[in-house]
């Protein structure tokens, strides 16, 4: 909060093992929210794919459930480098140009896999920030549709599952869900607005729009 205390805007990145984040310093994170701090919390080695030699107590697969309890924190679970870059870029814009009183929690990984380039689709930029977009759409016109929703570490397993499912005759779409929390909040906001404005046209949550495509 140096921007408010000293008039010196800074962009802090606090990097830690995601398993030892909210479980160990949750009170401090809540205090940061109360003090209207800005910046990025990066939970490393998330997804229960690393540190398994030390047991499940050192593997994080639930920190986003805890993150959702912080009202002014936005949490994301990106699978690819371009998703992370877009989220950070927009976070800097919102916190330091728009002066929004928010901060971010991002889970990141140390698995060794190739990072694809940003697809040339303007809708993807919106989807990354709102919580989800279609990463791979089947070209086939035959078979029942299977939608695989994945984020972070499990994206690679979803892409491997495509080959198996297509061999069985299914049409498979893969969705990168960058933030289940933001999708849930948007749906809750729409539900509340619709209840308070019964005579107005109902708003549709983004997740409903996403899967109606």
C-alpha atoms as an extended CHARMM CRD file, in Angstrom:
* protein
*
       213  EXT
         1         1  UNK       CA              0.0000000000        0.0000000000        0.0000000000  PROA      1               0.0000000000
         2         2  UNK       CA              2.9360000000        2.3630000000       -0.6490000000  PROA      2               0.0000000000
         3         3  UNK       CA              0.7460000000        4.1440000000       -3.2180000000  PROA      3               0.0000000000
         4         4  UNK       CA             -1.4750000000        5.3960000000       -0.3740000000  PROA      4               0.0000000000
         5         5  UNK       CA              1.0390000000        5.6340000000        2.4950000000  PROA      5               0.0000000000
         6         6  UNK       CA              3.9690000000        7.2480000000        0.6740000000  PROA      6               0.0000000000
         7         7  UNK       CA              2.4550000000        8.3780000000       -2.6230000000  PROA      7               0.0000000000
         8         8  UNK       CA              4.7570000000        5.9050000000       -4.3820000000  PROA      8               0.0000000000
         9         9  UNK       CA              2.8880000000        3.4030000000       -6.5770000000  PROA      9               0.0000000000
        10        10  UNK       CA              4.6190000000        0.0090000000       -6.5950000000  PROA      10              0.0000000000
        11        11  UNK       CA              3.6290000000       -3.2990000000       -8.1700000000  PROA      11              0.0000000000
        12        12  UNK       CA              4.5320000000       -6.0350000000       -5.6600000000  PROA      12              0.0000000000
        13        13  UNK       CA              4.7060000000       -9.7180000000       -6.6000000000  PROA      13              0.0000000000
        14        14  UNK       CA              4.6720000000      -12.0120000000       -3.5500000000  PROA      14              0.0000000000
        15        15  UNK       CA              5.6950000000      -15.5430000000       -4.5670000000  PROA      15              0.0000000000
        16        16  UNK       CA              5.2120000000      -18.5290000000       -2.2540000000  PROA      16              0.0000000000
        17        17  UNK       CA              4.3030000000      -22.2080000000       -2.2160000000  PROA      17              0.0000000000
        18        18  UNK       CA              0.5700000000      -22.1520000000       -2.8560000000  PROA      18              0.0000000000
        19        19  UNK       CA              0.0090000000      -24.7940000000       -0.1620000000  PROA      19              0.0000000000
        20        20  UNK       CA              1.5240000000      -22.4530000000        2.4330000000  PROA      20              0.0000000000
        21        21  UNK       CA             -0.4060000000      -19.3710000000        1.3570000000  PROA      21              0.0000000000
        22        22  UNK       CA             -3.8630000000      -18.8970000000        2.8070000000  PROA      22              0.0000000000
        23        23  UNK       CA             -3.3010000000      -21.7580000000        5.2470000000  PROA      23              0.0000000000
        24        24  UNK       CA             -0.3160000000      -19.9910000000        6.8400000000  PROA      24              0.0000000000
        25        25  UNK       CA             -0.7290000000      -16.2730000000        6.0740000000  PROA      25              0.0000000000
        26        26  UNK       CA             -4.4720000000      -16.0390000000        5.4440000000  PROA      26              0.0000000000
        27        27  UNK       CA             -4.8980000000      -13.4530000000        8.1990000000  PROA      27              0.0000000000
        28        28  UNK       CA             -2.2000000000      -11.3100000000        6.6250000000  PROA      28              0.0000000000
        29        29  UNK       CA             -3.8700000000      -11.5790000000        3.2170000000  PROA      29              0.0000000000
        30        30  UNK       CA             -7.1850000000      -10.5370000000        4.7660000000  PROA      30              0.0000000000
        31        31  UNK       CA             -5.3940000000       -7.6090000000        6.4060000000  PROA      31              0.0000000000
        32        32  UNK       CA             -4.0250000000       -6.6300000000        2.9920000000  PROA      32              0.0000000000
        33        33  UNK       CA             -7.5780000000       -6.5210000000        1.7100000000  PROA      33              0.0000000000
        34        34  UNK       CA             -8.6230000000       -4.3120000000        4.6380000000  PROA      34              0.0000000000
        35        35  UNK       CA             -5.6980000000       -1.9560000000        3.9550000000  PROA      35              0.0000000000
        36        36  UNK       CA             -6.6560000000       -1.8000000000        0.2510000000  PROA      36              0.0000000000
        37        37  UNK       CA             -3.2970000000       -3.1820000000       -0.8140000000  PROA      37              0.0000000000
        38        38  UNK       CA             -2.6100000000       -3.7380000000       -4.4790000000  PROA      38              0.0000000000
        39        39  UNK       CA             -0.4120000000       -6.2580000000       -6.2130000000  PROA      39              0.0000000000
        40        40  UNK       CA             -0.1170000000       -9.9240000000       -7.0830000000  PROA      40              0.0000000000
        41        41  UNK       CA              0.0920000000      -13.0390000000       -4.9140000000  PROA      41              0.0000000000
        42        42  UNK       CA              1.6390000000      -15.9160000000       -6.8830000000  PROA      42              0.0000000000
        43        43  UNK       CA              1.0880000000      -19.3970000000       -5.4870000000  PROA      43              0.0000000000
        44        44  UNK       CA              3.8220000000      -21.5470000000       -6.9740000000  PROA      44              0.0000000000
        45        45  UNK       CA              3.9170000000      -25.3360000000       -7.5010000000  PROA      45              0.0000000000
        46        46  UNK       CA              0.1310000000      -25.5370000000       -7.4030000000  PROA      46              0.0000000000
        47        47  UNK       CA             -2.1150000000      -28.2770000000       -8.7430000000  PROA      47              0.0000000000
        48        48  UNK       CA             -0.8210000000      -31.2530000000       -6.7120000000  PROA      48              0.0000000000
        49        49  UNK       CA              1.5940000000      -32.1360000000       -9.5050000000  PROA      49              0.0000000000
        50        50  UNK       CA              4.8550000000      -31.3520000000       -7.6940000000  PROA      50              0.0000000000
        51        51  UNK       CA              6.3400000000      -31.7470000000       -4.1980000000  PROA      51              0.0000000000
        52        52  UNK       CA              4.5580000000      -35.0990000000       -3.9850000000  PROA      52              0.0000000000
        53        53  UNK       CA              7.5830000000      -36.6220000000       -2.2530000000  PROA      53              0.0000000000
        54        54  UNK       CA              6.6380000000      -34.6700000000        0.8590000000  PROA      54              0.0000000000
        55        55  UNK       CA              3.0720000000      -35.9610000000        0.9490000000  PROA      55              0.0000000000
        56        56  UNK       CA             -0.3620000000      -34.5760000000        0.1910000000  PROA      56              0.0000000000
        57        57  UNK       CA             -0.0690000000      -31.9910000000        2.9690000000  PROA      57              0.0000000000
        58        58  UNK       CA              2.3890000000      -30.1440000000        0.7200000000  PROA      58              0.0000000000
        59        59  UNK       CA              0.2290000000      -30.2990000000       -2.4100000000  PROA      59              0.0000000000
        60        60  UNK       CA             -2.3250000000      -27.6060000000       -3.1450000000  PROA      60              0.0000000000
        61        61  UNK       CA             -5.5460000000      -28.2990000000       -4.9860000000  PROA      61              0.0000000000
        62        62  UNK       CA             -7.9260000000      -26.1280000000       -3.0030000000  PROA      62              0.0000000000
        63        63  UNK       CA             -6.3790000000      -22.6870000000       -2.4430000000  PROA      63              0.0000000000
        64        64  UNK       CA             -8.8650000000      -21.1330000000       -4.8730000000  PROA      64              0.0000000000
        65        65  UNK       CA            -11.6990000000      -22.1890000000       -2.5840000000  PROA      65              0.0000000000
        66        66  UNK       CA            -10.0640000000      -20.1450000000        0.1570000000  PROA      66              0.0000000000
        67        67  UNK       CA             -9.2950000000      -17.2830000000       -2.2400000000  PROA      67              0.0000000000
        68        68  UNK       CA            -12.9750000000      -16.9710000000       -3.0890000000  PROA      68              0.0000000000
        69        69  UNK       CA            -13.7110000000      -15.8330000000        0.4790000000  PROA      69              0.0000000000
        70        70  UNK       CA            -11.7320000000      -12.6040000000       -0.0110000000  PROA      70              0.0000000000
        71        71  UNK       CA            -14.2120000000      -10.1470000000       -1.5690000000  PROA      71              0.0000000000
        72        72  UNK       CA            -11.7110000000       -7.7570000000       -3.1770000000  PROA      72              0.0000000000
        73        73  UNK       CA             -9.3270000000      -10.4550000000       -4.4190000000  PROA      73              0.0000000000
        74        74  UNK       CA             -9.4750000000      -11.7720000000       -7.9940000000  PROA      74              0.0000000000
        75        75  UNK       CA             -8.1400000000      -15.3060000000       -8.3820000000  PROA      75              0.0000000000
        76        76  UNK       CA             -7.0020000000      -17.0380000000      -11.5650000000  PROA      76              0.0000000000
        77        77  UNK       CA             -5.5680000000      -20.4420000000      -12.4640000000  PROA      77              0.0000000000
        78        78  UNK       CA             -3.9490000000      -19.9650000000      -15.9020000000  PROA      78              0.0000000000
        79        79  UNK       CA             -2.6270000000      -22.9100000000      -17.9000000000  PROA      79              0.0000000000
        80        80  UNK       CA             -0.4970000000      -21.0300000000      -20.4470000000  PROA      80              0.0000000000
        81        81  UNK       CA              2.0040000000      -18.1990000000      -20.4310000000  PROA      81              0.0000000000
        82        82  UNK       CA             -0.1030000000      -15.9130000000      -22.6210000000  PROA      82              0.0000000000
        83        83  UNK       CA             -3.0190000000      -16.2480000000      -20.1870000000  PROA      83              0.0000000000
        84        84  UNK       CA             -0.7890000000      -15.2110000000      -17.2890000000  PROA      84              0.0000000000
        85        85  UNK       CA              0.5840000000      -12.2420000000      -19.2510000000  PROA      85              0.0000000000
        86        86  UNK       CA             -2.8910000000      -10.9780000000      -20.1690000000  PROA      86              0.0000000000
        87        87  UNK       CA             -4.1380000000      -11.3020000000      -16.5870000000  PROA      87              0.0000000000
        88        88  UNK       CA             -1.1470000000       -9.4220000000      -15.1660000000  PROA      88              0.0000000000
        89        89  UNK       CA             -1.3960000000       -6.7110000000      -17.8250000000  PROA      89              0.0000000000
        90        90  UNK       CA             -5.0800000000       -6.1530000000      -17.1380000000  PROA      90              0.0000000000
        91        91  UNK       CA             -4.4710000000       -6.2800000000      -13.3890000000  PROA      91              0.0000000000
        92        92  UNK       CA             -1.9260000000       -3.4720000000      -13.6310000000  PROA      92              0.0000000000
        93        93  UNK       CA             -4.3890000000       -1.4610000000      -15.7110000000  PROA      93              0.0000000000
        94        94  UNK       CA             -7.2270000000       -1.9220000000      -13.2400000000  PROA      94              0.0000000000
        95        95  UNK       CA             -5.1980000000       -1.3370000000      -10.0760000000  PROA      95              0.0000000000
        96        96  UNK       CA             -2.9120000000        1.4850000000      -11.1810000000  PROA      96              0.0000000000
        97        97  UNK       CA             -4.7360000000        3.2610000000      -14.0080000000  PROA      97              0.0000000000
        98        98  UNK       CA             -8.3710000000        2.6940000000      -13.0850000000  PROA      98              0.0000000000
        99        99  UNK       CA             -7.4880000000        2.8580000000       -9.3620000000  PROA      99              0.0000000000
       100       100  UNK       CA             -9.6680000000       -0.1180000000       -8.4450000000  PROA      100             0.0000000000
       101       101  UNK       CA             -9.3010000000       -1.3810000000       -4.8770000000  PROA      101             0.0000000000
       102       102  UNK       CA             -8.5000000000       -4.9830000000       -5.7700000000  PROA      102             0.0000000000
       103       103  UNK       CA             -5.5710000000       -7.3810000000       -5.7030000000  PROA      103             0.0000000000
       104       104  UNK       CA             -4.8310000000      -10.7220000000       -7.3540000000  PROA      104             0.0000000000
       105       105  UNK       CA             -4.0710000000      -14.3390000000       -6.5310000000  PROA      105             0.0000000000
       106       106  UNK       CA             -2.5580000000      -16.4170000000       -9.3500000000  PROA      106             0.0000000000
       107       107  UNK       CA             -1.5630000000      -20.0720000000       -9.2060000000  PROA      107             0.0000000000
       108       108  UNK       CA              1.4610000000      -20.9910000000      -11.3230000000  PROA      108             0.0000000000
       109       109  UNK       CA              3.3340000000      -24.2170000000      -12.0180000000  PROA      109             0.0000000000
       110       110  UNK       CA              6.7770000000      -25.6070000000      -12.7290000000  PROA      110             0.0000000000
       111       111  UNK       CA              5.8610000000      -28.4250000000      -15.0980000000  PROA      111             0.0000000000
       112       112  UNK       CA              7.8680000000      -28.6930000000      -18.3070000000  PROA      112             0.0000000000
       113       113  UNK       CA              5.5420000000      -28.3690000000      -21.2920000000  PROA      113             0.0000000000
       114       114  UNK       CA              5.4530000000      -26.2180000000      -24.4150000000  PROA      114             0.0000000000
       115       115  UNK       CA              3.6320000000      -22.9040000000      -24.2600000000  PROA      115             0.0000000000
       116       116  UNK       CA              1.4460000000      -22.1570000000      -27.2950000000  PROA      116             0.0000000000
       117       117  UNK       CA              1.1850000000      -18.7280000000      -28.8730000000  PROA      117             0.0000000000
       118       118  UNK       CA             -1.8050000000      -16.5120000000      -28.1730000000  PROA      118             0.0000000000
       119       119  UNK       CA             -4.5970000000      -17.5380000000      -30.5870000000  PROA      119             0.0000000000
       120       120  UNK       CA             -5.6730000000      -14.8200000000      -33.0150000000  PROA      120             0.0000000000
       121       121  UNK       CA             -9.1680000000      -14.3200000000      -31.6370000000  PROA      121             0.0000000000
       122       122  UNK       CA            -10.2470000000      -11.1450000000      -29.8450000000  PROA      122             0.0000000000
       123       123  UNK       CA            -12.8960000000      -13.0600000000      -27.9100000000  PROA      123             0.0000000000
       124       124  UNK       CA            -10.1540000000      -15.0450000000      -26.1880000000  PROA      124             0.0000000000
       125       125  UNK       CA             -8.8350000000      -11.9180000000      -24.4560000000  PROA      125             0.0000000000
       126       126  UNK       CA            -12.2640000000      -11.2790000000      -22.9490000000  PROA      126             0.0000000000
       127       127  UNK       CA            -12.6610000000      -14.9340000000      -22.0240000000  PROA      127             0.0000000000
       128       128  UNK       CA             -9.3340000000      -15.1270000000      -20.2100000000  PROA      128             0.0000000000
       129       129  UNK       CA            -10.2770000000      -12.2040000000      -17.9820000000  PROA      129             0.0000000000
       130       130  UNK       CA            -13.8750000000      -13.2590000000      -17.4080000000  PROA      130             0.0000000000
       131       131  UNK       CA            -12.9290000000      -16.8090000000      -16.5010000000  PROA      131             0.0000000000
       132       132  UNK       CA            -13.0620000000      -19.0920000000      -19.5200000000  PROA      132             0.0000000000
       133       133  UNK       CA            -12.8800000000      -19.5750000000      -23.2840000000  PROA      133             0.0000000000
       134       134  UNK       CA            -12.8430000000      -22.3870000000      -25.8400000000  PROA      134             0.0000000000
       135       135  UNK       CA             -9.2040000000      -23.3380000000      -26.3880000000  PROA      135             0.0000000000
       136       136  UNK       CA             -9.8150000000      -26.1320000000      -28.8820000000  PROA      136             0.0000000000
       137       137  UNK       CA            -13.0110000000      -26.7510000000      -30.8280000000  PROA      137             0.0000000000
       138       138  UNK       CA            -13.5790000000      -29.9900000000      -32.7090000000  PROA      138             0.0000000000
       139       139  UNK       CA            -13.7160000000      -29.7870000000      -36.4880000000  PROA      139             0.0000000000
       140       140  UNK       CA            -15.8930000000      -32.8850000000      -36.7360000000  PROA      140             0.0000000000
       141       141  UNK       CA            -19.6260000000      -32.7060000000      -37.4200000000  PROA      141             0.0000000000
       142       142  UNK       CA            -20.2790000000      -36.2720000000      -36.2600000000  PROA      142             0.0000000000
       143       143  UNK       CA            -20.7730000000      -37.7940000000      -32.8210000000  PROA      143             0.0000000000
       144       144  UNK       CA            -21.9240000000      -36.6630000000      -29.3990000000  PROA      144             0.0000000000
       145       145  UNK       CA            -20.2630000000      -33.5450000000      -27.9900000000  PROA      145             0.0000000000
       146       146  UNK       CA            -17.9520000000      -33.8050000000      -24.9870000000  PROA      146             0.0000000000
       147       147  UNK       CA            -16.8160000000      -30.6000000000      -23.2860000000  PROA      147             0.0000000000
       148       148  UNK       CA            -13.6170000000      -30.8410000000      -21.2460000000  PROA      148             0.0000000000
       149       149  UNK       CA            -13.2600000000      -27.9920000000      -18.7520000000  PROA      149             0.0000000000
       150       150  UNK       CA             -9.7390000000      -27.6020000000      -17.4450000000  PROA      150             0.0000000000
       151       151  UNK       CA             -7.4370000000      -25.0680000000      -15.8640000000  PROA      151             0.0000000000
       152       152  UNK       CA             -3.8460000000      -24.8890000000      -14.7670000000  PROA      152             0.0000000000
       153       153  UNK       CA             -2.0360000000      -28.1800000000      -14.3630000000  PROA      153             0.0000000000
       154       154  UNK       CA             -4.7830000000      -30.4620000000      -15.6550000000  PROA      154             0.0000000000
       155       155  UNK       CA             -4.9260000000      -28.8280000000      -19.1010000000  PROA      155             0.0000000000
       156       156  UNK       CA             -2.2650000000      -31.1880000000      -20.4620000000  PROA      156             0.0000000000
       157       157  UNK       CA             -4.2830000000      -34.2160000000      -19.3570000000  PROA      157             0.0000000000
       158       158  UNK       CA             -7.4040000000      -32.7680000000      -21.0060000000  PROA      158             0.0000000000
       159       159  UNK       CA             -5.5310000000      -32.3740000000      -24.2960000000  PROA      159             0.0000000000
       160       160  UNK       CA             -4.2960000000      -35.9710000000      -24.0690000000  PROA      160             0.0000000000
       161       161  UNK       CA             -7.8520000000      -37.1550000000      -23.4010000000  PROA      161             0.0000000000
       162       162  UNK       CA             -8.9800000000      -35.6040000000      -26.7000000000  PROA      162             0.0000000000
       163       163  UNK       CA             -7.2580000000      -38.3020000000      -28.7460000000  PROA      163             0.0000000000
       164       164  UNK       CA             -8.8520000000      -41.1110000000      -26.7200000000  PROA      164             0.0000000000
       165       165  UNK       CA            -12.3390000000      -39.6340000000      -26.9010000000  PROA      165             0.0000000000
       166       166  UNK       CA            -12.1330000000      -38.8040000000      -30.6070000000  PROA      166             0.0000000000
       167       167  UNK       CA            -11.0330000000      -42.3730000000      -31.3070000000  PROA      167             0.0000000000
       168       168  UNK       CA            -14.2810000000      -43.4580000000      -29.6370000000  PROA      168             0.0000000000
       169       169  UNK       CA            -16.2840000000      -41.2380000000      -31.9760000000  PROA      169             0.0000000000
       170       170  UNK       CA            -16.9220000000      -38.1750000000      -29.8240000000  PROA      170             0.0000000000
       171       171  UNK       CA            -16.6400000000      -34.5190000000      -30.7920000000  PROA      171             0.0000000000
       172       172  UNK       CA            -14.4240000000      -32.9380000000      -28.1350000000  PROA      172             0.0000000000
       173       173  UNK       CA            -14.1720000000      -29.2690000000      -27.2230000000  PROA      173             0.0000000000
       174       174  UNK       CA            -11.5170000000      -28.1890000000      -24.7210000000  PROA      174             0.0000000000
       175       175  UNK       CA            -12.2150000000      -25.1450000000      -22.5620000000  PROA      175             0.0000000000
       176       176  UNK       CA             -9.5790000000      -23.2540000000      -20.6210000000  PROA      176             0.0000000000
       177       177  UNK       CA            -11.2750000000      -22.1060000000      -17.4200000000  PROA      177             0.0000000000
       178       178  UNK       CA             -8.9320000000      -19.4390000000      -16.1010000000  PROA      178             0.0000000000
       179       179  UNK       CA            -11.1310000000      -18.5980000000      -13.1090000000  PROA      179             0.0000000000
       180       180  UNK       CA            -14.0160000000      -20.6310000000      -11.7760000000  PROA      180             0.0000000000
       181       181  UNK       CA            -14.2840000000      -18.0590000000       -8.9860000000  PROA      181             0.0000000000
       182       182  UNK       CA            -14.8180000000      -15.1250000000      -11.3430000000  PROA      182             0.0000000000
       183       183  UNK       CA            -17.3990000000      -17.1140000000      -13.2960000000  PROA      183             0.0000000000
       184       184  UNK       CA            -19.2580000000      -17.8940000000      -10.0690000000  PROA      184             0.0000000000
       185       185  UNK       CA            -19.1620000000      -14.2770000000       -8.9040000000  PROA      185             0.0000000000
       186       186  UNK       CA            -20.4630000000      -13.0430000000      -12.2350000000  PROA      186             0.0000000000
       187       187  UNK       CA            -23.3350000000      -15.5510000000      -12.0940000000  PROA      187             0.0000000000
       188       188  UNK       CA            -24.1680000000      -14.5110000000       -8.5290000000  PROA      188             0.0000000000
       189       189  UNK       CA            -24.1210000000      -10.8260000000       -9.5040000000  PROA      189             0.0000000000
       190       190  UNK       CA            -26.4880000000      -11.5160000000      -12.4180000000  PROA      190             0.0000000000
       191       191  UNK       CA            -28.8300000000      -13.5110000000      -10.1910000000  PROA      191             0.0000000000
       192       192  UNK       CA            -28.9200000000      -10.7120000000       -7.6220000000  PROA      192             0.0000000000
       193       193  UNK       CA            -29.5040000000       -8.0110000000      -10.2590000000  PROA      193             0.0000000000
       194       194  UNK       CA            -32.3310000000      -10.0150000000      -11.8440000000  PROA      194             0.0000000000
       195       195  UNK       CA            -34.0030000000      -10.4830000000       -8.4640000000  PROA      195             0.0000000000
       196       196  UNK       CA            -33.7810000000       -6.7560000000       -7.6740000000  PROA      196             0.0000000000
       197       197  UNK       CA            -34.9540000000       -5.6690000000      -11.1460000000  PROA      197             0.0000000000
       198       198  UNK       CA            -37.8540000000       -7.9900000000      -11.9950000000  PROA      198             0.0000000000
       199       199  UNK       CA            -39.2890000000       -5.6460000000      -14.6350000000  PROA      199             0.0000000000
       200       200  UNK       CA            -36.0000000000       -5.2880000000      -16.5320000000  PROA      200             0.0000000000
       201       201  UNK       CA            -34.6910000000       -7.7350000000      -19.1380000000  PROA      201             0.0000000000
       202       202  UNK       CA            -32.8290000000      -10.4910000000      -17.3040000000  PROA      202             0.0000000000
       203       203  UNK       CA            -29.0470000000      -10.4710000000      -17.4360000000  PROA      203             0.0000000000
       204       204  UNK       CA            -27.2890000000      -13.6390000000      -18.5230000000  PROA      204             0.0000000000
       205       205  UNK       CA            -24.1670000000      -14.7870000000      -16.7140000000  PROA      205             0.0000000000
       206       206  UNK       CA            -21.0490000000      -15.0510000000      -18.8450000000  PROA      206             0.0000000000
       207       207  UNK       CA            -20.7750000000      -18.8080000000      -18.2780000000  PROA      207             0.0000000000
       208       208  UNK       CA            -24.2390000000      -19.2800000000      -19.8200000000  PROA      208             0.0000000000
       209       209  UNK       CA            -23.2940000000      -17.1510000000      -22.8060000000  PROA      209             0.0000000000
       210       210  UNK       CA            -20.0640000000      -19.1090000000      -23.1560000000  PROA      210             0.0000000000
       211       211  UNK       CA            -21.6980000000      -22.5170000000      -23.4880000000  PROA      211             0.0000000000
       212       212  UNK       CA            -24.5140000000      -21.3090000000      -25.7110000000  PROA      212             0.0000000000
       213       213  UNK       CA            -22.0000000000      -20.6830000000      -28.5000000000  PROA      213             0.0000000000
